[in-house]
PDB file of C-alpha atoms in Angstrom:
ATOM      1  CA  MET A 589      81.988  46.264 114.733  1.00  0.00           C
ATOM      2  CA  THR A 590      79.483  48.115 112.539  1.00  0.00           C
ATOM      3  CA  ASP A 591      80.809  49.231 109.165  1.00  0.00           C
ATOM      4  CA  PRO A 592      80.384  53.046 108.970  1.00  0.00           C
ATOM      5  CA  LYS A 593      79.345  52.666 105.310  1.00  0.00           C
ATOM      6  CA  ILE A 594      76.059  51.146 106.444  1.00  0.00           C
ATOM      7  CA  TRP A 595      74.690  54.583 107.360  1.00  0.00           C
ATOM      8  CA  THR A 596      75.524  55.994 103.925  1.00  0.00           C
ATOM      9  CA  GLU A 597      73.824  53.029 102.280  1.00  0.00           C
ATOM     10  CA  LEU A 598      70.736  53.220 104.504  1.00  0.00           C
ATOM     11  CA  VAL A 599      70.311  56.939 103.818  1.00  0.00           C
ATOM     12  CA  SER A 600      70.842  56.424 100.065  1.00  0.00           C
ATOM     13  CA  TYR A 601      68.249  53.654  99.869  1.00  0.00           C
ATOM     14  CA  GLY A 602      65.888  55.702 102.022  1.00  0.00           C
ATOM     15  CA  ILE A 603      66.159  58.682  99.684  1.00  0.00           C
ATOM     16  CA  GLY A 604      65.453  56.310  96.797  1.00  0.00           C
ATOM     17  CA  VAL A 605      62.182  55.300  98.477  1.00  0.00           C
ATOM     18  CA  ALA A 606      61.404  58.925  99.366  1.00  0.00           C
ATOM     19  CA  LEU A 607      61.548  59.970  95.712  1.00  0.00           C
ATOM     20  CA  SER A 608      57.982  58.972  94.918  1.00  0.00           C
ATOM     21  CA  PRO A 609      56.519  61.834  92.866  1.00  0.00           C
ATOM     22  CA  ILE A 610      52.953  60.580  93.325  1.00  0.00           C
ATOM     23  CA  HIS A 611      53.181  60.513  97.121  1.00  0.00           C
ATOM     24  CA  LEU A 612      54.986  63.845  97.276  1.00  0.00           C
ATOM     25  CA  VAL A 613      52.306  65.491  95.149  1.00  0.00           C
ATOM     26  CA  LEU A 614      49.603  63.852  97.281  1.00  0.00           C
ATOM     27  CA  LEU A 615      51.157  65.297 100.427  1.00  0.00           C
ATOM     28  CA  LEU A 616      51.378  68.756  98.893  1.00  0.00           C
ATOM     29  CA  LEU A 617      47.710  68.551  97.930  1.00  0.00           C
ATOM     30  CA  LEU A 618      46.828  67.596 101.509  1.00  0.00           C
ATOM     31  CA  LEU A 619      48.881  70.506 102.830  1.00  0.00           C
ATOM     32  CA  LEU A 620      47.143  72.869 100.413  1.00  0.00           C
ATOM     33  CA  GLY A 621      43.680  71.597 101.377  1.00  0.00           C
ATOM     34  CA  GLU A 622      41.594  71.603 104.543  1.00  0.00           C
ATOM     35  CA  ALA A 623      42.982  70.481 107.940  1.00  0.00           C
ATOM     36  CA  PRO A 624      46.495  70.401 106.448  1.00  0.00           C
ATOM     37  CA  ARG A 625      48.383  69.767 109.693  1.00  0.00           C
ATOM     38  CA  ARG A 626      46.252  66.803 110.755  1.00  0.00           C
ATOM     39  CA  ARG A 627      45.860  65.206 107.334  1.00  0.00           C
ATOM     40  CA  GLY A 628      49.423  65.891 106.234  1.00  0.00           C
ATOM     41  CA  GLY A 629      50.859  64.784 109.569  1.00  0.00           C
ATOM     42  CA  LEU A 630      48.986  61.473 109.559  1.00  0.00           C
ATOM     43  CA  PHE A 631      50.023  60.877 105.945  1.00  0.00           C
ATOM     44  CA  VAL A 632      53.717  61.316 106.827  1.00  0.00           C
ATOM     45  CA  VAL A 633      53.431  59.164 109.982  1.00  0.00           C
ATOM     46  CA  GLY A 634      51.773  56.423 107.932  1.00  0.00           C
ATOM     47  CA  TRP A 635      54.580  56.517 105.364  1.00  0.00           C
ATOM     48  CA  TRP A 636      57.255  56.448 108.097  1.00  0.00           C
ATOM     49  CA  LEU A 637      55.669  53.547 109.985  1.00  0.00           C
ATOM     50  CA  THR A 638      55.189  51.542 106.792  1.00  0.00           C
ATOM     51  CA  SER A 639      58.870  51.926 105.865  1.00  0.00           C
ATOM     52  CA  ALA A 640      60.067  50.864 109.317  1.00  0.00           C
ATOM     53  CA  LEU A 641      57.670  47.923 109.677  1.00  0.00           C
ATOM     54  CA  VAL A 642      58.432  46.514 106.212  1.00  0.00           C
ATOM     55  CA  VAL A 643      62.187  46.484 106.908  1.00  0.00           C
ATOM     56  CA  LEU A 644      61.683  44.943 110.367  1.00  0.00           C
ATOM     57  CA  GLY A 645      59.443  42.298 108.796  1.00  0.00           C
ATOM     58  CA  LEU A 646      62.092  41.477 106.190  1.00  0.00           C
ATOM     59  CA  LEU A 647      64.746  41.274 108.907  1.00  0.00           C
ATOM     60  CA  THR A 648      62.596  38.784 110.816  1.00  0.00           C
ATOM     61  CA  LEU A 649      62.139  36.753 107.635  1.00  0.00           C
ATOM     62  CA  GLY A 650      65.880  36.875 106.935  1.00  0.00           C
ATOM     63  CA  HIS A 651      66.708  35.570 110.394  1.00  0.00           C
ATOM     64  CA  GLY A 652      64.122  32.802 110.030  1.00  0.00           C
ATOM     65  CA  LEU A 653      65.582  31.683 106.702  1.00  0.00           C
ATOM     66  CA  LEU A 654      69.184  32.014 107.968  1.00  0.00           C
ATOM     67  CA  LEU A 655      70.151  34.106 104.953  1.00  0.00           C
ATOM     68  CA  ASP A 656      73.832  34.977 104.544  1.00  0.00           C
ATOM     69  CA  MET A 657      73.940  38.577 103.300  1.00  0.00           C
ATOM     70  CA  SER A 658      77.707  39.143 103.526  1.00  0.00           C
ATOM     71  CA  HIS A 659      79.340  40.614 100.436  1.00  0.00           C
ATOM     72  CA  GLY A 660      80.064  37.846  97.943  1.00  0.00           C
ATOM     73  CA  SER A 661      77.427  35.446  99.289  1.00  0.00           C
ATOM     74  CA  LYS A 662      75.004  34.026  96.743  1.00  0.00           C
ATOM     75  CA  HIS A 663      71.993  35.610  98.462  1.00  0.00           C
ATOM     76  CA  ARG A 664      73.432  39.128  98.502  1.00  0.00           C
ATOM     77  CA  THR A 665      75.003  38.866  95.058  1.00  0.00           C
ATOM     78  CA  GLY A 666      71.712  37.709  93.574  1.00  0.00           C
ATOM     79  CA  LEU A 667      69.794  40.491  95.310  1.00  0.00           C
ATOM     80  CA  ASP A 668      72.312  43.118  94.167  1.00  0.00           C
ATOM     81  CA  LEU A 669      72.140  41.988  90.547  1.00  0.00           C
ATOM     82  CA  ILE A 670      68.334  41.755  90.508  1.00  0.00           C
ATOM     83  CA  ALA A 671      67.853  45.095  92.285  1.00  0.00           C
ATOM     84  CA  GLY A 672      70.519  46.806  90.188  1.00  0.00           C
ATOM     85  CA  GLY A 673      69.073  45.596  86.906  1.00  0.00           C
ATOM     86  CA  ALA A 674      65.518  46.488  87.919  1.00  0.00           C
ATOM     87  CA  LEU A 675      66.467  49.997  89.051  1.00  0.00           C
ATOM     88  CA  VAL A 676      68.478  50.658  85.896  1.00  0.00           C
ATOM     89  CA  ALA A 677      65.446  49.586  83.856  1.00  0.00           C
ATOM     90  CA  LEU A 678      63.153  51.772  85.981  1.00  0.00           C
ATOM     91  CA  GLY A 679      65.501  54.746  85.655  1.00  0.00           C
ATOM     92  CA  GLY A 680      65.690  54.369  81.904  1.00  0.00           C
ATOM     93  CA  ARG A 681      61.902  54.082  81.647  1.00  0.00           C
ATOM     94  CA  GLU A 682      61.331  57.209  83.744  1.00  0.00           C
ATOM     95  CA  LEU A 683      63.881  59.216  81.741  1.00  0.00           C
ATOM     96  CA  ILE A 684      62.203  58.168  78.496  1.00  0.00           C
ATOM     97  CA  ARG A 685      58.821  59.171  79.935  1.00  0.00           C
ATOM     98  CA  SER A 686      60.178  62.551  80.994  1.00  0.00           C
ATOM     99  CA  TRP A 687      61.445  63.111  77.467  1.00  0.00           C
ATOM    100  CA  LEU A 688      58.148  62.033  75.866  1.00  0.00           C
ATOM    101  CA  ASN A 689      55.997  64.096  78.271  1.00  0.00           C
ATOM    102  CA  GLN A 690      57.722  67.424  77.775  1.00  0.00           C
ATOM    103  CA  ASP A 691      54.487  69.036  76.588  1.00  0.00           C
ATOM    104  CA  GLY A 692      52.526  68.374  79.783  1.00  0.00           C
ATOM    105  CA  PRO A 693      52.294  66.621  83.141  1.00  0.00           C
ATOM    106  CA  PRO A 694      52.541  62.799  83.332  1.00  0.00           C
ATOM    107  CA  GLY A 695      49.463  60.620  82.951  1.00  0.00           C
ATOM    108  CA  TRP A 696      49.252  59.743  86.661  1.00  0.00           C
ATOM    109  CA  SER A 697      48.741  63.412  87.564  1.00  0.00           C
ATOM    110  CA  ARG A 698      45.106  63.141  86.452  1.00  0.00           C
ATOM    111  CA  SER A 699      44.393  60.654  89.252  1.00  0.00           C
ATOM    112  CA  VAL A 700      46.173  62.449  92.104  1.00  0.00           C
ATOM    113  CA  ASP A 701      43.382  64.946  92.795  1.00  0.00           C
ATOM    114  CA  ARG A 702      40.889  62.095  93.179  1.00  0.00           C
ATOM    115  CA  PHE A 703      43.169  60.273  95.602  1.00  0.00           C
ATOM    116  CA  ALA A 704      43.649  63.416  97.697  1.00  0.00           C
ATOM    117  CA  ALA A 705      39.854  63.775  98.023  1.00  0.00           C
ATOM    118  CA  LEU A 706      39.424  60.258  99.484  1.00  0.00           C
ATOM    119  CA  PRO A 707      38.576  59.807 103.189  1.00  0.00           C
ATOM    120  CA  LEU A 708      41.839  59.907 105.123  1.00  0.00           C
ATOM    121  CA  PRO A 709      41.746  56.293 106.455  1.00  0.00           C
ATOM    122  CA  LEU A 710      41.268  54.956 102.924  1.00  0.00           C
ATOM    123  CA  LEU A 711      43.966  57.265 101.558  1.00  0.00           C
ATOM    124  CA  LEU A 712      46.443  56.083 104.221  1.00  0.00           C
ATOM    125  CA  LEU A 713      45.652  52.448 103.440  1.00  0.00           C
ATOM    126  CA  ILE A 714      46.173  52.952  99.709  1.00  0.00           C
ATOM    127  CA  SER A 715      49.368  54.935 100.339  1.00  0.00           C
ATOM    128  CA  SER A 716      50.855  52.164 102.504  1.00  0.00           C
ATOM    129  CA  ALA A 717      49.799  49.464 100.047  1.00  0.00           C
ATOM    130  CA  THR A 718      51.349  51.223  97.046  1.00  0.00           C
ATOM    131  CA  GLU A 719      54.551  51.862  99.012  1.00  0.00           C
ATOM    132  CA  ILE A 720      54.852  48.150  99.793  1.00  0.00           C
ATOM    133  CA  ILE A 721      53.927  46.702  96.396  1.00  0.00           C
ATOM    134  CA  SER A 722      55.897  49.197  94.309  1.00  0.00           C
ATOM    135  CA  PRO A 723      58.626  47.002  92.712  1.00  0.00           C
ATOM    136  CA  ASP A 724      61.406  49.580  93.069  1.00  0.00           C
ATOM    137  CA  ASP A 725      60.507  50.320  96.704  1.00  0.00           C
ATOM    138  CA  LEU A 726      60.280  46.616  97.524  1.00  0.00           C
ATOM    139  CA  LEU A 727      63.753  46.030  96.090  1.00  0.00           C
ATOM    140  CA  LEU A 728      65.147  48.900  98.137  1.00  0.00           C
ATOM    141  CA  PHE A 729      63.434  47.542 101.267  1.00  0.00           C
ATOM    142  CA  ALA A 730      64.967  44.119 100.612  1.00  0.00           C
ATOM    143  CA  LYS A 731      68.406  45.621  99.980  1.00  0.00           C
ATOM    144  CA  THR A 732      68.159  47.653 103.190  1.00  0.00           C
ATOM    145  CA  ALA A 733      67.282  44.548 105.203  1.00  0.00           C
ATOM    146  CA  GLY A 734      70.163  42.703 103.563  1.00  0.00           C
ATOM    147  CA  VAL A 735      72.668  45.401 104.480  1.00  0.00           C
ATOM    148  CA  ILE A 736      71.477  45.380 108.095  1.00  0.00           C
ATOM    149  CA  LEU A 737      71.570  41.553 108.287  1.00  0.00           C
ATOM    150  CA  ALA A 738      75.156  41.537 106.996  1.00  0.00           C
ATOM    151  CA  GLN A 739      76.254  43.591 110.030  1.00  0.00           C
ATOM    152  CA  GLY A 740      75.161  40.974 112.565  1.00  0.00           C
ATOM    153  CA  LEU A 741      73.627  43.641 114.811  1.00  0.00           C
ATOM    154  CA  SER A 742      71.761  43.156 118.059  1.00  0.00           C
ATOM    155  CA  LEU A 743      67.982  43.561 118.102  1.00  0.00           C
ATOM    156  CA  ARG A 744      68.398  47.125 119.349  1.00  0.00           C
ATOM    157  CA  GLY A 745      70.887  47.849 116.563  1.00  0.00           C
ATOM    158  CA  GLU A 746      68.559  46.450 113.921  1.00  0.00           C
ATOM    159  CA  ILE A 747      65.670  48.565 115.207  1.00  0.00           C
ATOM    160  CA  ALA A 748      67.878  51.677 115.267  1.00  0.00           C
ATOM    161  CA  SER A 749      69.095  50.997 111.719  1.00  0.00           C
ATOM    162  CA  SER A 750      65.528  50.471 110.513  1.00  0.00           C
ATOM    163  CA  LEU A 751      64.493  53.788 112.062  1.00  0.00           C
ATOM    164  CA  VAL A 752      67.410  55.579 110.377  1.00  0.00           C
ATOM    165  CA  PHE A 753      66.305  54.147 107.042  1.00  0.00           C
ATOM    166  CA  SER A 754      62.623  55.009 107.579  1.00  0.00           C
ATOM    167  CA  LEU A 755      63.545  58.556 108.596  1.00  0.00           C
ATOM    168  CA  SER A 756      65.566  58.920 105.386  1.00  0.00           C
ATOM    169  CA  ALA A 757      62.629  57.484 103.430  1.00  0.00           C
ATOM    170  CA  SER A 758      60.383  60.144 104.977  1.00  0.00           C
ATOM    171  CA  VAL A 759      62.646  63.196 104.870  1.00  0.00           C
ATOM    172  CA  LEU A 760      61.253  64.613 101.621  1.00  0.00           C
ATOM    173  CA  LEU A 761      57.756  64.394 103.101  1.00  0.00           C
ATOM    174  CA  LEU A 762      58.839  65.828 106.439  1.00  0.00           C
ATOM    175  CA  LEU A 763      60.321  69.012 104.970  1.00  0.00           C
ATOM    176  CA  PRO A 764      57.072  70.502 103.578  1.00  0.00           C
ATOM    177  CA  LEU A 765      55.126  69.289 106.630  1.00  0.00           C
ATOM    178  CA  VAL A 766      57.509  71.046 109.022  1.00  0.00           C
ATOM    179  CA  ALA A 767      57.320  74.188 106.880  1.00  0.00           C
ATOM    180  CA  VAL A 768      53.518  74.158 107.150  1.00  0.00           C
ATOM    181  CA  LEU A 769      53.680  73.595 110.920  1.00  0.00           C
ATOM    182  CA  LEU A 770      55.949  76.626 111.253  1.00  0.00           C
ATOM    183  CA  GLY A 771      53.781  78.926 109.143  1.00  0.00           C
ATOM    184  CA  ARG A 772      51.453  77.705 106.434  1.00  0.00           C
ATOM    185  CA  GLU A 773      50.534  81.064 104.884  1.00  0.00           C
ATOM    186  CA  ARG A 774      54.163  81.948 104.280  1.00  0.00           C
ATOM    187  CA  VAL A 775      54.950  78.717 102.441  1.00  0.00           C
ATOM    188  CA  LEU A 776      51.795  78.374 100.314  1.00  0.00           C
ATOM    189  CA  PRO A 777      53.499  79.782  97.176  1.00  0.00           C
ATOM    190  CA  MET A 778      56.405  77.358  97.655  1.00  0.00           C
ATOM    191  CA  LEU A 779      54.017  74.417  98.061  1.00  0.00           C
ATOM    192  CA  GLN A 780      52.249  75.368  94.829  1.00  0.00           C
ATOM    193  CA  GLN A 781      55.563  75.742  93.036  1.00  0.00           C
ATOM    194  CA  GLY A 782      56.779  72.418  94.445  1.00  0.00           C
ATOM    195  CA  LYS A 783      53.672  70.650  93.156  1.00  0.00           C
ATOM    196  CA  THR A 784      54.124  72.145  89.688  1.00  0.00           C
ATOM    197  CA  THR A 785      57.811  71.197  89.615  1.00  0.00           C
ATOM    198  CA  LEU A 786      57.092  67.610  90.651  1.00  0.00           C
ATOM    199  CA  LEU A 787      54.437  67.252  87.980  1.00  0.00           C
ATOM    200  CA  ASN A 788      56.807  68.578  85.335  1.00  0.00           C
ATOM    201  CA  ARG A 789      60.167  67.161  86.505  1.00  0.00           C
ATOM    202  CA  GLY A 790      59.391  64.329  88.922  1.00  0.00           C
ATOM    203  CA  GLU A 791      60.041  61.577  86.384  1.00  0.00           C
ATOM    204  CA  LEU A 792      63.387  63.110  85.420  1.00  0.00           C
ATOM    205  CA  VAL A 793      64.569  63.238  89.048  1.00  0.00           C
ATOM    206  CA  LEU A 794      63.268  59.744  89.857  1.00  0.00           C
ATOM    207  CA  GLY A 795      64.863  58.330  86.717  1.00  0.00           C
ATOM    208  CA  SER A 796      68.246  59.885  87.444  1.00  0.00           C
ATOM    209  CA  VAL A 797      68.320  58.648  91.045  1.00  0.00           C
ATOM    210  CA  SER A 798      67.150  55.162  90.043  1.00  0.00           C
ATOM    211  CA  LEU A 799      69.889  54.938  87.423  1.00  0.00           C
ATOM    212  CA  GLY A 800      72.491  55.984  89.988  1.00  0.00           C
ATOM    213  CA  LEU A 801      71.341  53.482  92.623  1.00  0.00           C
ATOM    214  CA  GLY A 802      70.896  50.768  90.006  1.00  0.00           C
ATOM    215  CA  GLY A 803      74.410  51.295  88.712  1.00  0.00           C
ATOM    216  CA  TYR A 804      75.845  51.110  92.250  1.00  0.00           C
ATOM    217  CA  LEU A 805      73.946  47.903  93.099  1.00  0.00           C
ATOM    218  CA  SER A 806      74.925  46.306  89.796  1.00  0.00           C
ATOM    219  CA  TRP A 807      78.564  47.079  90.561  1.00  0.00           C
ATOM    220  CA  GLN A 808      78.127  45.547  94.036  1.00  0.00           C
ATOM    221  CA  GLY A 809      76.694  42.412  92.433  1.00  0.00           C
ATOM    222  CA  ILE A 810      79.503  42.133  89.869  1.00  0.00           C
ATOM    223  CA  THR A 811      82.200  42.537  92.541  1.00  0.00           C
ATOM    224  CA  GLY A 812      80.329  39.973  94.631  1.00  0.00           C
ATOM    225  CA  LEU A 813      80.546  37.500  91.746  1.00  0.00           C
ATOM    226  CA  ALA A 814      84.294  38.078  91.584  1.00  0.00           C
ATOM    227  CA  LEU A 815      84.639  37.089  95.257  1.00  0.00           C
ATOM    228  CA  ARG A 816      82.899  33.745  94.823  1.00  0.00           C
TER     229      ARG A 816
END
């Protein structure tokens, strides 16, 4: 029987992946530029597919290696401790950056406009690559696959769980896209304001969420050690 907590965990990890200030600002720039529905829509679809395919790939790898991801197992405990420690470190780093950059936008903001001007196929490729190789995202992908493996689901159940996660990982991108599809002119001021807020407060939000998730995963790892 599937543990109901799995859905809460999948959504939480998905939101952690979704909180990528760079990608959110990139999407807003696409929605503020030319052909916003086509370019923004393809950007969101690319992000969603990447999230789903990475988790499905990790699930396949987990089955091939016969990994035991039940709570208290050495594989899951190790993953929880590594992911928890890394996310706590990331959260602390982002909070420090937000405090140091109070007088202006973060350094990466100077590169976002250039990325948004790239040809769309190249932009989608870079977006998918950075989503996969980002250390915090990769840890959350691995943790998601571990949670799904621990449930012993059927293939259909694993696919459904992966889609729930990827939808959660895309929800913050979907919201502005849907708003533009419903009426772009009406939401232009909100898109501009959203971009400004992300540039000024994105690191603070990302740091806070990373600290929260890191603390939870560290606690999971410590309780796992106690069960061994």
